[in-house]
Structures are given as C-alpha cells and as structure tokens.
Coordinates of C-alpha atoms and ligand atoms in Angstrom, one line a residue:
M277 CA 0.2 0.1 0.1
N278 CA 1.5 3.2 -1.2
L279 CA -1.1 5.9 0.3
P280 CA 0.2 9.3 1.1
W281 CA -0.6 9.9 5.3
W282 CA -3.5 12.2 4.5
K283 CA -5.3 9.3 3.1
T284 CA -4.4 6.7 5.6
S285 CA -4.8 9.4 8.8
V286 CA -8.0 9.7 10.7
F287 CA -8.6 13.7 11.3
Y288 CA -9.9 15.3 14.4
Q289 CA -11.3 18.8 14.2
I290 CA -10.8 21.1 17.4
Y291 CA -12.8 24.1 17.9
P292 CA -10.2 25.4 20.6
R293 CA -12.5 27.6 22.8
S294 CA -15.0 25.0 23.8
F295 CA -12.3 22.0 23.8
Q296 CA -10.5 22.1 27.2
D297 CA -9.7 25.2 29.5
S298 CA -6.4 24.8 31.5
N299 CA -6.5 28.2 33.6
G300 CA -10.3 28.4 34.7
D301 CA -11.0 31.4 32.7
G302 CA -13.9 29.3 30.8
F303 CA -12.1 29.6 27.1
G304 CA -10.5 26.5 26.0
D305 CA -6.8 27.3 25.3
I306 CA -3.5 25.4 23.6
P307 CA -2.2 23.7 27.2
G308 CA -5.8 22.4 27.1
I309 CA -5.5 20.6 24.1
I310 CA -1.9 19.3 25.0
S311 CA -3.3 17.8 28.2
R312 CA -5.9 15.9 26.0
L313 CA -3.5 14.6 23.7
D314 CA -3.5 11.2 25.1
E315 CA -7.0 10.8 24.9
L316 CA -7.0 11.7 21.2
A317 CA -4.1 9.2 20.5
S318 CA -6.2 6.6 22.0
L319 CA -9.0 7.5 19.4
G320 CA -6.2 6.6 17.1
V321 CA -6.4 10.2 15.3
G322 CA -3.9 10.8 13.0
C323 CA -4.3 14.8 12.1
L324 CA -5.6 17.6 14.5
W325 CA -7.2 20.8 12.4
L326 CA -7.7 23.5 14.5
S327 CA -10.1 26.2 14.2
P328 CA -8.7 29.6 14.4
L329 CA -6.1 30.5 17.6
Y330 CA -5.1 33.8 15.7
P331 CA -5.9 37.2 17.9
S332 CA -9.3 38.4 16.5
P333 CA -12.1 40.8 18.0
D334 CA -14.4 37.9 17.8
A335 CA -17.1 39.0 15.7
D336 CA -17.2 35.5 14.1
N337 CA -15.5 33.7 16.7
G338 CA -11.8 33.8 15.5
Y339 CA -12.6 33.6 11.6
D340 CA -12.2 37.4 12.1
I341 CA -8.5 37.2 12.0
A342 CA -6.5 40.7 13.3
D343 CA -3.0 38.7 13.0
Y344 CA -2.1 36.1 11.2
C345 CA 1.4 35.4 12.9
A346 CA 0.1 35.2 16.3
I347 CA -1.3 33.4 18.9
D348 CA -4.4 34.9 20.6
P349 CA -3.6 35.5 24.2
R350 CA -6.6 33.8 25.3
Y351 CA -5.2 30.7 23.8
G352 CA -1.7 30.7 24.9
T353 CA 1.4 31.8 23.4
L354 CA 3.6 30.9 20.1
D355 CA 5.5 28.7 22.7
D356 CA 2.5 26.8 23.5
F357 CA 1.8 26.4 20.4
D358 CA 5.3 24.9 19.2
E359 CA 5.2 23.0 22.3
L360 CA 1.5 21.6 21.0
V361 CA 3.0 20.4 17.5
S362 CA 5.7 18.9 19.4
Q363 CA 4.0 16.9 22.0
A364 CA 1.3 16.1 19.1
G365 CA 4.2 14.9 16.9
A366 CA 6.0 12.9 19.6
R367 CA 2.0 10.6 19.5
G368 CA 2.6 10.3 15.5
I369 CA -0.3 13.2 15.5
R370 CA 0.1 16.2 12.8
I371 CA -1.4 19.5 13.2
I372 CA -3.0 21.6 10.3
M373 CA -4.6 25.1 11.1
D374 CA -7.2 27.2 9.9
L375 CA -6.4 29.3 7.0
V376 CA -9.0 32.4 6.6
V377 CA -7.9 34.6 3.8
N378 CA -11.0 35.4 1.9
H379 CA -11.2 38.2 4.7
T380 CA -9.5 39.5 7.9
S381 CA -10.9 41.4 10.5
D382 CA -11.7 45.0 9.8
E383 CA -8.8 45.3 13.0
H384 CA -6.4 43.8 11.0
R385 CA -3.2 46.5 10.5
W386 CA -3.9 46.0 6.9
F387 CA -7.3 47.1 6.8
Q388 CA -6.7 49.9 9.1
A389 CA -3.8 51.3 6.7
S390 CA -6.4 50.6 3.6
R391 CA -8.8 52.5 5.2
A392 CA -6.4 55.2 5.3
R393 CA -5.3 54.9 2.0
V394 CA -1.6 54.0 3.3
D395 CA 0.4 52.5 0.6
P396 CA 1.2 49.8 -0.2
Y397 CA -2.3 48.7 1.3
T398 CA -4.7 50.9 -0.4
D399 CA -5.8 48.1 -2.8
Y400 CA -5.5 45.2 -0.2
Y401 CA -9.4 45.1 -0.2
I402 CA -12.5 45.8 -2.3
W403 CA -13.5 49.4 -1.9
R404 CA -15.9 51.1 -4.5
P405 CA -17.6 54.5 -4.4
G406 CA -21.3 53.3 -4.4
G407 CA -24.2 54.9 -6.6
P408 CA -25.1 58.8 -6.9
S409 CA -27.6 58.6 -4.0
G410 CA -25.5 56.7 -1.6
E411 CA -26.6 53.2 -2.6
P412 CA -24.1 50.1 -2.3
P413 CA -22.0 49.4 -5.6
N414 CA -24.2 46.6 -6.0
N415 CA -27.1 44.3 -5.2
W416 CA -24.9 41.3 -3.6
T417 CA -26.0 39.9 -0.1
G418 CA -24.1 37.9 2.1
F419 CA -23.7 34.7 4.1
F420 CA -25.0 36.4 6.9
M421 CA -27.5 38.0 5.8
G422 CA -28.4 41.6 4.5
S423 CA -26.1 43.7 1.5
T424 CA -22.4 42.8 1.2
W425 CA -21.2 46.5 1.2
E426 CA -20.7 48.8 4.4
W427 CA -19.8 52.5 4.1
D428 CA -16.6 53.6 5.8
D429 CA -16.3 57.0 6.8
V430 CA -12.4 57.2 7.3
R431 CA -12.1 56.3 3.3
G432 CA -15.0 57.5 2.0
E433 CA -15.8 54.5 0.1
F434 CA -17.7 51.3 0.6
Y435 CA -16.0 48.0 1.0
L436 CA -17.3 44.4 0.3
H437 CA -17.7 41.8 2.8
L438 CA -19.2 38.4 1.9
F439 CA -19.6 37.7 5.7
D440 CA -19.8 39.9 8.9
K441 CA -19.1 43.6 8.6
K442 CA -16.3 43.0 10.8
Q443 CA -15.0 41.0 8.1
P444 CA -13.8 42.7 5.1
D445 CA -12.9 40.8 1.9
L446 CA -9.3 40.5 0.7
N447 CA -8.3 42.0 -2.8
W448 CA -7.3 39.0 -4.5
H449 CA -6.5 41.0 -7.7
N450 CA -3.4 42.5 -6.2
P451 CA -0.9 40.4 -6.2
A452 CA 1.0 42.0 -3.4
V453 CA -2.1 39.9 -1.0
L454 CA -0.8 36.7 -2.5
A455 CA 2.7 37.3 -1.9
E456 CA 1.9 38.2 2.0
I457 CA -0.6 35.2 2.4
E458 CA 2.4 33.1 0.7
D459 CA 4.3 34.4 3.9
V460 CA 1.6 33.4 6.2
L461 CA 1.5 30.0 5.0
R462 CA 5.4 29.8 5.5
F463 CA 5.3 31.2 8.7
W464 CA 3.3 28.2 9.9
L465 CA 5.0 25.6 7.9
D466 CA 8.1 26.5 9.6
R467 CA 6.6 25.6 12.7
G468 CA 6.2 22.4 12.0
I469 CA 2.9 21.8 11.0
A470 CA 1.5 19.6 8.1
G471 CA -1.2 21.9 6.2
F472 CA -4.3 23.9 6.4
R473 CA -7.7 23.9 6.1
C474 CA -8.7 26.5 3.9
D475 CA -12.0 28.3 4.8
V476 CA -14.6 29.5 2.2
I477 CA -11.4 29.1 -0.3
T478 CA -13.8 28.9 -3.6
C479 CA -15.2 32.4 -3.0
L480 CA -11.7 34.3 -2.8
F481 CA -11.8 35.5 -6.4
K482 CA -14.2 38.0 -7.4
T483 CA -14.5 38.2 -11.4
S484 CA -16.6 41.2 -11.5
L485 CA -18.9 43.4 -9.0
D486 CA -21.9 43.3 -11.6
D487 CA -24.9 43.1 -10.2
G488 CA -26.3 39.5 -9.0
K489 CA -29.2 37.2 -10.3
G490 CA -31.7 35.8 -8.1
L491 CA -33.3 36.0 -4.5
P492 CA -31.4 37.9 -1.9
I493 CA -29.6 35.0 -0.5
V494 CA -26.0 35.0 -1.2
R495 CA -26.9 36.9 -4.2
G496 CA -24.2 37.8 -6.6
I497 CA -22.3 34.2 -5.8
E498 CA -21.9 33.9 -9.7
H499 CA -19.5 36.2 -9.8
Y500 CA -17.5 34.8 -7.2
K501 CA -17.7 31.2 -6.8
T502 CA -15.0 28.5 -8.3
Q503 CA -13.8 31.2 -11.0
P504 CA -10.5 30.7 -13.3
G505 CA -9.1 33.7 -11.3
L506 CA -9.3 31.0 -8.2
H507 CA -7.6 28.2 -10.1
E508 CA -4.4 30.7 -10.4
I509 CA -4.3 31.6 -7.1
L510 CA -4.5 28.0 -5.6
R511 CA -1.8 26.5 -8.5
A512 CA 0.2 29.6 -7.2
L513 CA 0.4 28.5 -3.5
R514 CA 0.9 25.2 -4.5
R515 CA 3.9 25.7 -6.6
D516 CA 5.4 28.6 -4.2
V517 CA 5.0 27.2 -0.7
L518 CA 2.7 24.1 -0.4
D519 CA 4.7 21.9 -2.9
P520 CA 8.1 22.9 -1.3
Y521 CA 6.9 21.9 2.2
N522 CA 5.2 19.0 0.9
A523 CA 2.1 20.3 2.4
F524 CA -1.7 19.2 2.9
T525 CA -4.7 21.3 2.1
V526 CA -8.5 20.7 2.4
G527 CA -10.6 23.4 1.2
E528 CA -14.2 24.2 2.3
A529 CA -16.2 24.4 -0.9
A530 CA -19.7 25.6 0.0
M531 CA -22.2 24.8 -3.0
V532 CA -19.9 23.4 -5.6
T533 CA -20.8 20.9 -8.2
V534 CA -19.3 17.4 -8.3
E535 CA -17.5 19.0 -11.7
E536 CA -16.0 21.6 -9.7
G537 CA -14.8 19.6 -6.9
R538 CA -13.1 17.4 -9.4
E539 CA -11.4 20.4 -11.0
L540 CA -10.6 21.4 -7.4
T541 CA -8.9 18.4 -6.3
D542 CA -7.6 16.6 -9.7
P543 CA -4.1 16.1 -8.8
S544 CA -2.7 16.6 -12.0
R545 CA -4.1 20.2 -11.8
G546 CA -1.9 20.8 -8.7
E547 CA -4.4 22.8 -6.0
L548 CA -6.2 21.7 -3.4
D549 CA -5.8 17.8 -1.8
L550 CA -9.5 17.3 -0.7
I551 CA -12.3 19.5 -0.1
F552 CA -15.5 19.7 2.3
Y553 CA -18.7 19.8 0.1
F554 CA -22.1 20.4 2.1
D555 CA -24.3 18.4 -0.2
H556 CA -24.8 15.5 1.6
L557 CA -25.6 17.5 5.0
E558 CA -28.4 19.2 2.8
V559 CA -30.9 16.2 2.2
D560 CA -33.6 17.4 4.9
H561 CA -33.0 21.2 3.5
I562 CA -35.7 22.7 1.1
F563 CA -33.3 25.9 -0.1
S564 CA -31.6 26.5 2.7
K565 CA -31.2 25.3 6.4
Y566 CA -33.9 27.1 7.4
G567 CA -36.2 25.4 5.6
P568 CA -36.7 21.6 6.5
K569 CA -38.1 18.6 4.9
P570 CA -38.4 14.7 5.9
F571 CA -34.9 13.2 5.7
S572 CA -34.7 10.4 3.3
A573 CA -31.5 7.9 3.2
K574 CA -32.4 7.2 -0.6
E575 CA -31.5 11.0 -1.3
L576 CA -28.6 10.9 1.0
M577 CA -27.2 7.8 -1.0
R578 CA -27.9 9.3 -4.1
R579 CA -25.7 12.4 -3.4
L580 CA -23.2 10.3 -1.5
T581 CA -22.6 8.2 -4.6
V582 CA -22.2 11.1 -6.9
W583 CA -19.4 12.4 -4.7
Q584 CA -18.0 9.2 -4.1
Q585 CA -17.7 8.2 -7.4
G586 CA -16.8 11.7 -9.1
L587 CA -13.8 12.6 -6.9
H588 CA -10.7 10.3 -6.4
W589 CA -11.1 11.1 -2.6
N590 CA -13.5 12.7 -0.6
A591 CA -12.7 14.5 2.6
L592 CA -15.7 12.9 4.9
Y593 CA -17.5 14.4 7.3
L594 CA -20.8 14.7 9.1
E595 CA -20.3 17.6 11.7
N596 CA -18.1 20.6 12.2
H597 CA -18.3 23.8 14.2
D598 CA -20.9 25.3 11.4
Q599 CA -23.2 22.1 11.5
P600 CA -25.9 20.6 13.9
R601 CA -24.5 17.6 15.8
I602 CA -25.3 14.5 13.7
V603 CA -27.1 12.4 16.2
S604 CA -29.6 15.2 16.3
H605 CA -29.7 16.1 12.9
Y606 CA -29.8 13.0 10.9
G607 CA -29.9 10.5 13.4
N608 CA -32.3 10.2 16.8
D609 CA -30.7 11.5 20.0
Q610 CA -33.7 10.7 22.1
A611 CA -35.0 6.8 22.1
Y612 CA -31.9 5.8 19.8
W613 CA -29.2 8.0 20.9
L614 CA -26.5 5.4 21.5
R615 CA -27.3 3.2 18.6
S616 CA -27.7 6.1 16.1
A617 CA -24.5 7.9 17.3
K618 CA -22.7 4.9 16.7
L619 CA -24.4 4.1 13.1
F620 CA -22.8 7.3 11.9
A621 CA -19.3 6.2 12.9
V622 CA -20.1 3.3 10.9
M623 CA -21.0 5.6 7.8
L624 CA -17.7 7.8 8.4
M625 CA -15.1 5.4 8.5
T626 CA -16.5 3.0 5.7
L627 CA -17.1 5.4 3.0
R628 CA -14.3 5.8 0.6
G629 CA -11.8 8.9 1.7
S630 CA -10.5 10.8 5.0
P631 CA -12.6 10.9 7.6
F632 CA -12.8 14.0 10.0
I633 CA -14.3 13.8 13.4
Y634 CA -15.6 16.8 15.2
Q635 CA -14.7 17.1 18.9
G636 CA -17.7 15.6 20.8
Q637 CA -18.9 13.8 18.2
E638 CA -16.8 10.4 19.3
I639 CA -19.2 10.8 22.6
G640 CA -22.1 11.4 20.6
M641 CA -23.0 14.8 22.1
T642 CA -26.2 16.3 21.2
N643 CA -27.4 19.3 19.9
F644 CA -27.6 22.4 22.4
D645 CA -30.5 22.8 25.1
F646 CA -30.7 26.5 24.9
T647 CA -34.4 28.0 25.6
S648 CA -33.7 31.3 24.2
I649 CA -32.0 33.6 21.5
D650 CA -30.4 35.3 24.3
E651 CA -28.3 32.3 25.3
L652 CA -27.0 32.1 21.8
N653 CA -23.7 33.4 20.7
D654 CA -23.5 32.9 17.1
V655 CA -23.4 35.9 14.7
E656 CA -25.1 34.0 12.0
S657 CA -27.6 32.7 14.5
R658 CA -28.5 36.1 15.7
N659 CA -28.5 38.0 12.6
T660 CA -30.9 35.5 10.9
Y661 CA -33.5 35.4 13.8
A662 CA -33.5 39.5 13.4
M663 CA -34.0 39.4 9.7
F664 CA -36.7 36.9 10.2
G665 CA -38.3 39.1 12.5
R666 CA -38.0 42.2 10.3
I667 CA -39.9 40.1 7.5
G668 CA -42.6 39.2 10.3
I669 CA -41.8 35.8 11.1
P670 CA -43.7 35.1 14.3
K671 CA -41.1 34.3 17.5
P672 CA -41.9 30.7 17.9
A673 CA -41.5 30.1 14.6
R674 CA -38.2 31.8 14.2
W675 CA -37.0 30.2 17.1
A676 CA -37.7 26.7 15.8
M677 CA -35.7 27.1 12.7
I678 CA -32.6 28.8 14.9
R679 CA -32.6 25.9 17.4
Q680 CA -32.6 23.0 14.7
S681 CA -30.0 24.9 12.3
S682 CA -27.8 27.2 14.9
R683 CA -24.0 26.6 14.7
D684 CA -24.0 26.8 18.2
N685 CA -25.2 23.2 18.6
A686 CA -22.2 22.4 17.4
R687 CA -20.0 24.9 19.9
T688 CA -21.2 24.0 23.3
P689 CA -18.0 22.8 25.4
M690 CA -16.6 19.6 25.1
Q691 CA -18.1 17.5 27.8
W692 CA -15.1 15.7 29.6
D693 CA -16.9 14.3 32.8
A694 CA -19.9 14.7 35.1
S695 CA -18.1 17.3 37.6
D696 CA -19.1 21.2 37.4
G697 CA -17.6 22.5 34.5
A698 CA -17.9 19.1 32.9
G699 CA -14.1 18.9 33.3
F700 CA -14.2 21.5 30.6
S701 CA -13.5 24.2 32.9
T702 CA -13.2 25.6 36.4
G703 CA -14.7 28.8 35.7
T704 CA -18.0 30.1 33.9
P705 CA -17.7 28.8 30.3
W706 CA -18.1 31.2 27.3
L707 CA -21.0 29.3 26.2
R708 CA -23.3 27.0 28.5
I709 CA -22.7 23.7 28.8
N710 CA -25.5 21.6 27.6
R711 CA -27.2 19.9 30.8
N712 CA -27.1 16.3 29.1
Y713 CA -23.1 16.2 30.1
Q714 CA -24.1 14.3 33.4
F715 CA -25.3 11.5 30.9
I716 CA -23.0 12.2 28.6
N717 CA -19.3 12.7 28.6
Y718 CA -16.1 11.4 27.9
A719 CA -15.3 9.8 31.6
A720 CA -18.5 7.8 31.3
Q721 CA -17.6 6.4 28.2
E722 CA -13.8 5.6 28.3
H723 CA -13.9 2.1 30.1
N724 CA -17.1 1.2 28.7
P725 CA -17.0 -1.5 26.1
D726 CA -20.4 -0.7 24.8
S727 CA -20.1 3.2 24.7
V728 CA -20.1 5.4 21.4
L729 CA -16.6 6.2 22.1
S730 CA -15.2 2.7 22.5
F731 CA -17.1 2.1 19.4
Y732 CA -15.8 5.0 17.2
R733 CA -12.1 3.3 18.5
Q734 CA -13.2 0.2 17.0
M735 CA -14.4 1.5 13.7
V736 CA -11.0 3.6 13.5
R737 CA -8.8 0.5 13.6
L738 CA -11.1 -1.3 11.7
R739 CA -10.6 1.1 8.9
A740 CA -7.1 1.3 9.2
D741 CA -6.5 -2.4 9.3
S742 CA -8.6 -3.2 6.1
P743 CA -7.2 -2.4 2.6
T744 CA -10.7 -2.4 1.5
L745 CA -12.0 0.0 3.8
L746 CA -9.1 2.5 3.0
E747 CA -8.7 1.7 -1.1
G748 CA -11.7 0.2 -2.3
D749 CA -14.1 1.3 -4.8
F750 CA -17.7 2.3 -3.6
I751 CA -20.5 0.7 -5.2
P752 CA -24.3 1.2 -4.1
V753 CA -26.1 -1.5 -3.7
F754 CA -29.4 -0.5 -2.3
A755 CA -31.3 2.4 -0.8
N756 CA -35.0 3.4 0.1
R757 CA -36.1 5.8 2.8
A758 CA -34.9 4.2 5.6
L759 CA -31.6 1.9 4.0
M760 CA -28.4 2.5 3.1
V761 CA -26.6 -0.3 1.4
F762 CA -23.0 0.1 -0.3
R763 CA -20.0 -2.3 -1.0
R764 CA -16.6 -1.6 -1.0
E765 CA -14.5 -3.8 -3.6
F766 CA -10.6 -3.7 -3.8
S767 CA -8.8 -6.3 -6.4
G768 CA -7.4 -9.1 -4.1
E769 CA -8.8 -8.2 -0.7
P770 CA -12.3 -9.7 0.4
A771 CA -15.3 -7.3 -0.4
V772 CA -17.0 -5.6 2.6
T773 CA -20.8 -4.4 2.6
V774 CA -22.1 -1.8 5.1
F775 CA -25.9 -1.7 6.0
L776 CA -27.5 1.3 7.7
N777 CA -30.8 1.4 9.1
M778 CA -31.2 5.0 9.6
S779 CA -35.2 4.9 10.9
N780 CA -36.6 4.4 14.0
H781 CA -38.5 1.0 12.4
A782 CA -37.4 -2.5 11.9
Q783 CA -36.5 -3.1 8.1
P784 CA -37.0 -6.6 7.1
L785 CA -34.2 -8.7 5.5
S786 CA -35.9 -8.9 2.2
G787 CA -34.4 -8.9 -1.0
P788 CA -31.0 -9.4 -2.6
W789 CA -29.1 -6.9 -0.9
A790 CA -29.9 -8.8 2.4
T791 CA -27.9 -11.6 1.3
P792 CA -24.4 -11.1 3.0
L793 CA -26.1 -10.5 6.1
L794 CA -28.1 -13.3 6.1
Q795 CA -25.0 -15.6 5.6
C796 CA -23.3 -14.0 8.3
G797 CA -21.0 -16.9 10.4
T798 CA -21.3 -19.0 7.1
A799 CA -20.5 -17.5 4.1
T800 CA -19.6 -14.0 5.2
T801 CA -18.3 -12.5 8.8
C802 CA -20.0 -9.6 10.3
L803 CA -16.8 -7.5 11.2
A804 CA -18.7 -4.8 13.5
A805 CA -22.2 -3.8 14.2
N806 CA -23.6 -0.9 16.6
T807 CA -25.8 -3.6 18.2
G808 CA -23.3 -6.1 19.1
R809 CA -25.1 -8.7 16.9
T810 CA -23.1 -11.3 14.7
K811 CA -25.7 -13.3 13.3
F812 CA -28.8 -11.6 11.4
T813 CA -32.5 -13.0 10.4
G814 CA -35.8 -11.3 9.9
A815 CA -34.9 -7.7 10.0
L816 CA -32.6 -5.0 11.1
V817 CA -33.4 -3.4 14.3
P818 CA -34.1 0.5 14.1
W819 CA -30.8 2.3 13.6
E820 CA -28.8 -1.0 12.8
A821 CA -25.5 -0.5 11.7
V822 CA -23.6 -3.7 10.0
V823 CA -20.2 -4.0 8.6
V824 CA -19.8 -7.2 7.0
Q825 CA -17.0 -9.1 5.2
D826 CA -17.2 -11.5 2.3
A827 CA -15.0 -14.9 2.8
V828 CA -11.7 -14.5 1.2
E829 CA -11.6 -16.7 -2.3
P830 CA -10.0 -19.8 -1.7
E831 CA -6.9 -19.9 -3.7
S832 CA -7.4 -22.1 -6.9
Ligands
TEU39 O1 -17.9 29.1 6.7 C1 -18.3 29.4 5.4 C2 -19.7 29.0 5.3 O2 -20.3 28.3 4.2 C3 -20.7 29.2 6.5 O3 -21.0 30.6 6.2 C4 -21.7 28.3 6.2 O4 -22.6 28.7 5.0 C5 -22.6 28.7 7.5 O5 -21.7 28.5 8.4 C6 -23.6 27.2 7.5 O6 -24.2 27.6 8.5 C7 -16.4 29.1 6.9 C8 -16.7 28.9 8.8 O7 -16.6 27.5 8.5 C9 -17.4 29.8 9.3 O8 -17.2 29.3 10.7 C10 -17.1 31.3 9.2 O9 -18.1 31.8 9.7 C11 -17.0 31.6 7.4 O10 -16.4 30.5 7.1 C12 -16.6 32.9 8.1 O11 -14.9 32.8 7.8

C-alpha cells in the first residue's frame, strides 16, 4: 500500500475555545489541548485540524483574524503552540491550521492602513464609491444576511464583506495580497505544521462586481464562486509554498458541483488535496437550512454516490463547528441516541475517503438545549433571527428554525466528565454547557466497552486495518427511505458490505441486498455491528449498522 499520510489518517477537528480550558477563564486554550493529547491518541487520530487560534476581536469566533502570525493570548503563546506541535508529533499526530484568507478582521493592521489609503495597503481590500444617491455598489447579499457592502467614513467608500461587516474581503486581484499570504503559510509551515484547512476558499476571487441574479440569499455568488482566477491562485500557492513543504490542504467548498470539485482536487492540476462539500448534509433542506423537509436515506445515498464516484478521494465529515450535531440532525438523539450515534461512526469510517471527526462526535454529543436567543452567541444565528423578525416571521417559528440549525449546536463545550463545568473548565464557560453532560461525557464512556467512544475506537481501527475500507471502490447496492447499503471492493481483498438502517423502524431482510447479512457466520463474517449482533435473521432493528466481509476467495 502506498498512500500518502492524509489518505490513511483519521482527522479530528478541534474548536479550541470549547475543547479544554486549563486556566479557569472559561475559554479553551492550547495547554488544554496538550493535556488531552493522550485521549486523542487513544482514539487513533493522525491529524488535528485546529479552528482559528489567531488574535481576533471575535465578531465571528476567530474567523475574523487581526494578525495571521500570532496566537491570541486567550489561547496561550507561540511557545505553547510549538509545544503542542512537538507533543502531538511525539504521539504521531500532525497539526493543520485554519487558513482564513477570504477576509481579515477590520481590526487587522492591513485594513486600518487601507481605509486611510496608506500604501502599499490601499488596494488590499475591495473598495468602491457607491451609487449617485449613496446606494451600495451592487445588489449582493452576504452569508450572514443583508448587503455585502459597508460604508467607511475614514476612506469615504464602501468595502465588500461576504460575511460580517467586521470581516472585509481581501482583494485577490492584487498580487501583493498573494505574496503576503504566502509568507503567512511559510510562517506556520516553518513551525512544523502539516498543512491547512482553507476557509471559504472557493469564494476568494471576485471576477466582477456586477449585480447578482436571483433571490436575496447570497445574491451575486455567480461572480465569485470557483472562478478561473481562483484556480490560478490555488496553483500559485501550491507551486510557491505548499509543494516545497510537501504540505496538505483541504478546502471548504460551499455550493460547488461535483465537476467543480473535480477541478479543485484533480491531482494533476495541483490545486487542493481535498474539499469539504455540503451536499450530503443538506438532504433535509428545502432551499436553505431554515426550511426543513423529511430526511430520506435514499436521497442521502444518491448524493453520496455522486461524490464518492465523482472525486478521486473524498473528505468525509458529518459534523463541524458550523453544522448541527449529526445524532440530532439525521439521527435520533432520544430513544435511539446510543445506536444512532454509533451508526454514524460506521458511515464515517466505511465510506471511501479521509474521515474527519468533530470534537464531541466521538461521544455522541447532541444539539444544545438552549431556551432562548439570548443564550446564543453565533453571529449568523443572531442576524438571521433578527432578519426573520423584520420580515414578519413570528417568534416561536423563528426560534424553531434557529434551534435546529444554529451553529452553536456544535459549539457548546466538550463534555469530559460529570463534575461541575463538565471537566471543560473550573470557571464560567464562554457558552453554556449542554445539561446532558452528566449523562453524555467522555469519562463515563472511556472504559465502557458499549459506549459510543469505544465503538469509534473500534471503527477507526477497523478502517486502518482493512485495505478494502481504505482503498476499495465504492459501489451503491440498495437504498430506500430508511436504508442505505453499499459495498467496498478492492482487487485481491475480500469485499465489504455496509448496511445502515437510518430509521426508527425495523427493516425486513428481504431482497438480494440482504444476502451477505443473512450469511453472516457461514459465507460471510460480521466485522462490526452497533448492536453487538453477529448473526442476522428477520430484520435490521431501528438504527442498526452492520459491516460484513465476504469470505476470502479460496486460492485455486
Ligand atoms: O464557513 C463558510 C460557510 O460556507 C458558512 O458560512 C456556512 O455557509 C454557514 O456557516 C453554514 O451555517 C466558514 C467557517 O467555517 C465559518 O465558521 C465562518 O463563519 C465563515 O467561513 C467565515 O469565515
């Protein structure tokens, strides 16, 4: 087997402010991460993606960066960071950083200089005078609702911001911006990191600032999503910096088609290694995440198949700091919490690609239990709630929409144990801990062989030890509203079939798809099941997930 490290590794995303606090200020930090490296090693992960640790005024929780080459004092120091890289390395764990270069904070010194027209920064951002009666330069609307333009009195012009008004977009038409960012990459690569997760990378290059078409939800996107200018930038970064350091990249790619995804990740084009697409997490969306429709396993299978077969290698993920918890989203976090949380471990570790576990997913953390908008921190949730109010949506309906989709669902502190502060902090946490921490926590699961955590460990090992699961082709077998059945095949190795019942109802084992299951113990072997069963007759029980291996072909 000759795969690069990022194809064999399991990744783990840390949202640092919510992972582990070491000094009692209620805010996670780097020494806290270091203190949990043994737990991460015992899960079997090979690389950590750290959400932003840079100094930030926190308009968007660190995704508004005020200095690319420093550590925010709330997280620690550069020395702490170096210590983390070294201690992780000693356990065979690599680190990738979040690279947020579509925009900076408005408090970044480049922006402060740019608004005052101090060279060379004058054209580092996208400034325009606006219309004759003071209207914004175009009709674009942003990711966090409202116009993408903000008037700046200092400069006497509007600046573009696809996200919050405190996140002005960099001007990637300016070669000096590329040169600056290349230096940022070198700064971190020189400290021993393995690469980057590239935030909203597909939106970097704005080809034109013409009016956008369509409804006022990210209106204008056709002028900046996956443009030829973006491909050029990605190739320059790869050639100038990433290749010389042999560095890895995974790019966040919202709203891309599989054809666009192929262009971004085709190894011969030298752009990104992997992308995070969103299609598979939007099966139950009408139009946007605020308009839900019933989940269908058949539709999930259809979408996954497009990407599994469309890209040479996939970034696999079911959660991150922007998504609801998967056990609450597609799973059943009440009656079938344990089983459905484990089912997603099976899905994540048996699809073809590199799996990313988001902190807390490995213990089945659920969506938050907040009761009012006042308890929420997320800028997107707050803006959207206010905007829905302005267009007349009544409070209870607005709250219901925010509750199931808010990014804060995934941002509550990590639940380490049942003590006050959940082992996350001895102080007051920056965001309230989910009350279910007394029941759902790491310590309760650590030595329990039936826990979600133990099952994740088992599935991580299973993937690592199976050439078929690592490299095999993905072949869809069967799907209906409740069931997904797929197969992995790799030449010279026994094939593996995966059965997922994503419903609250038993699913009869009828039809040709069920044969490998019915033959468990005779012609086939059960490698893993979230119910602990090894023989199957009659039906799959609700939320049952089973991995079955064909008998090895006898040598002739
Ligand atoms: O997210 C970009 C992005 O596509 C999100 O706006 C996504 O549409 C939304 O979060 C879904 O609810 C990245 C980061 O992951 C996010 O945390 C940042 O807020 C955003 O970029 C701006 O940097």
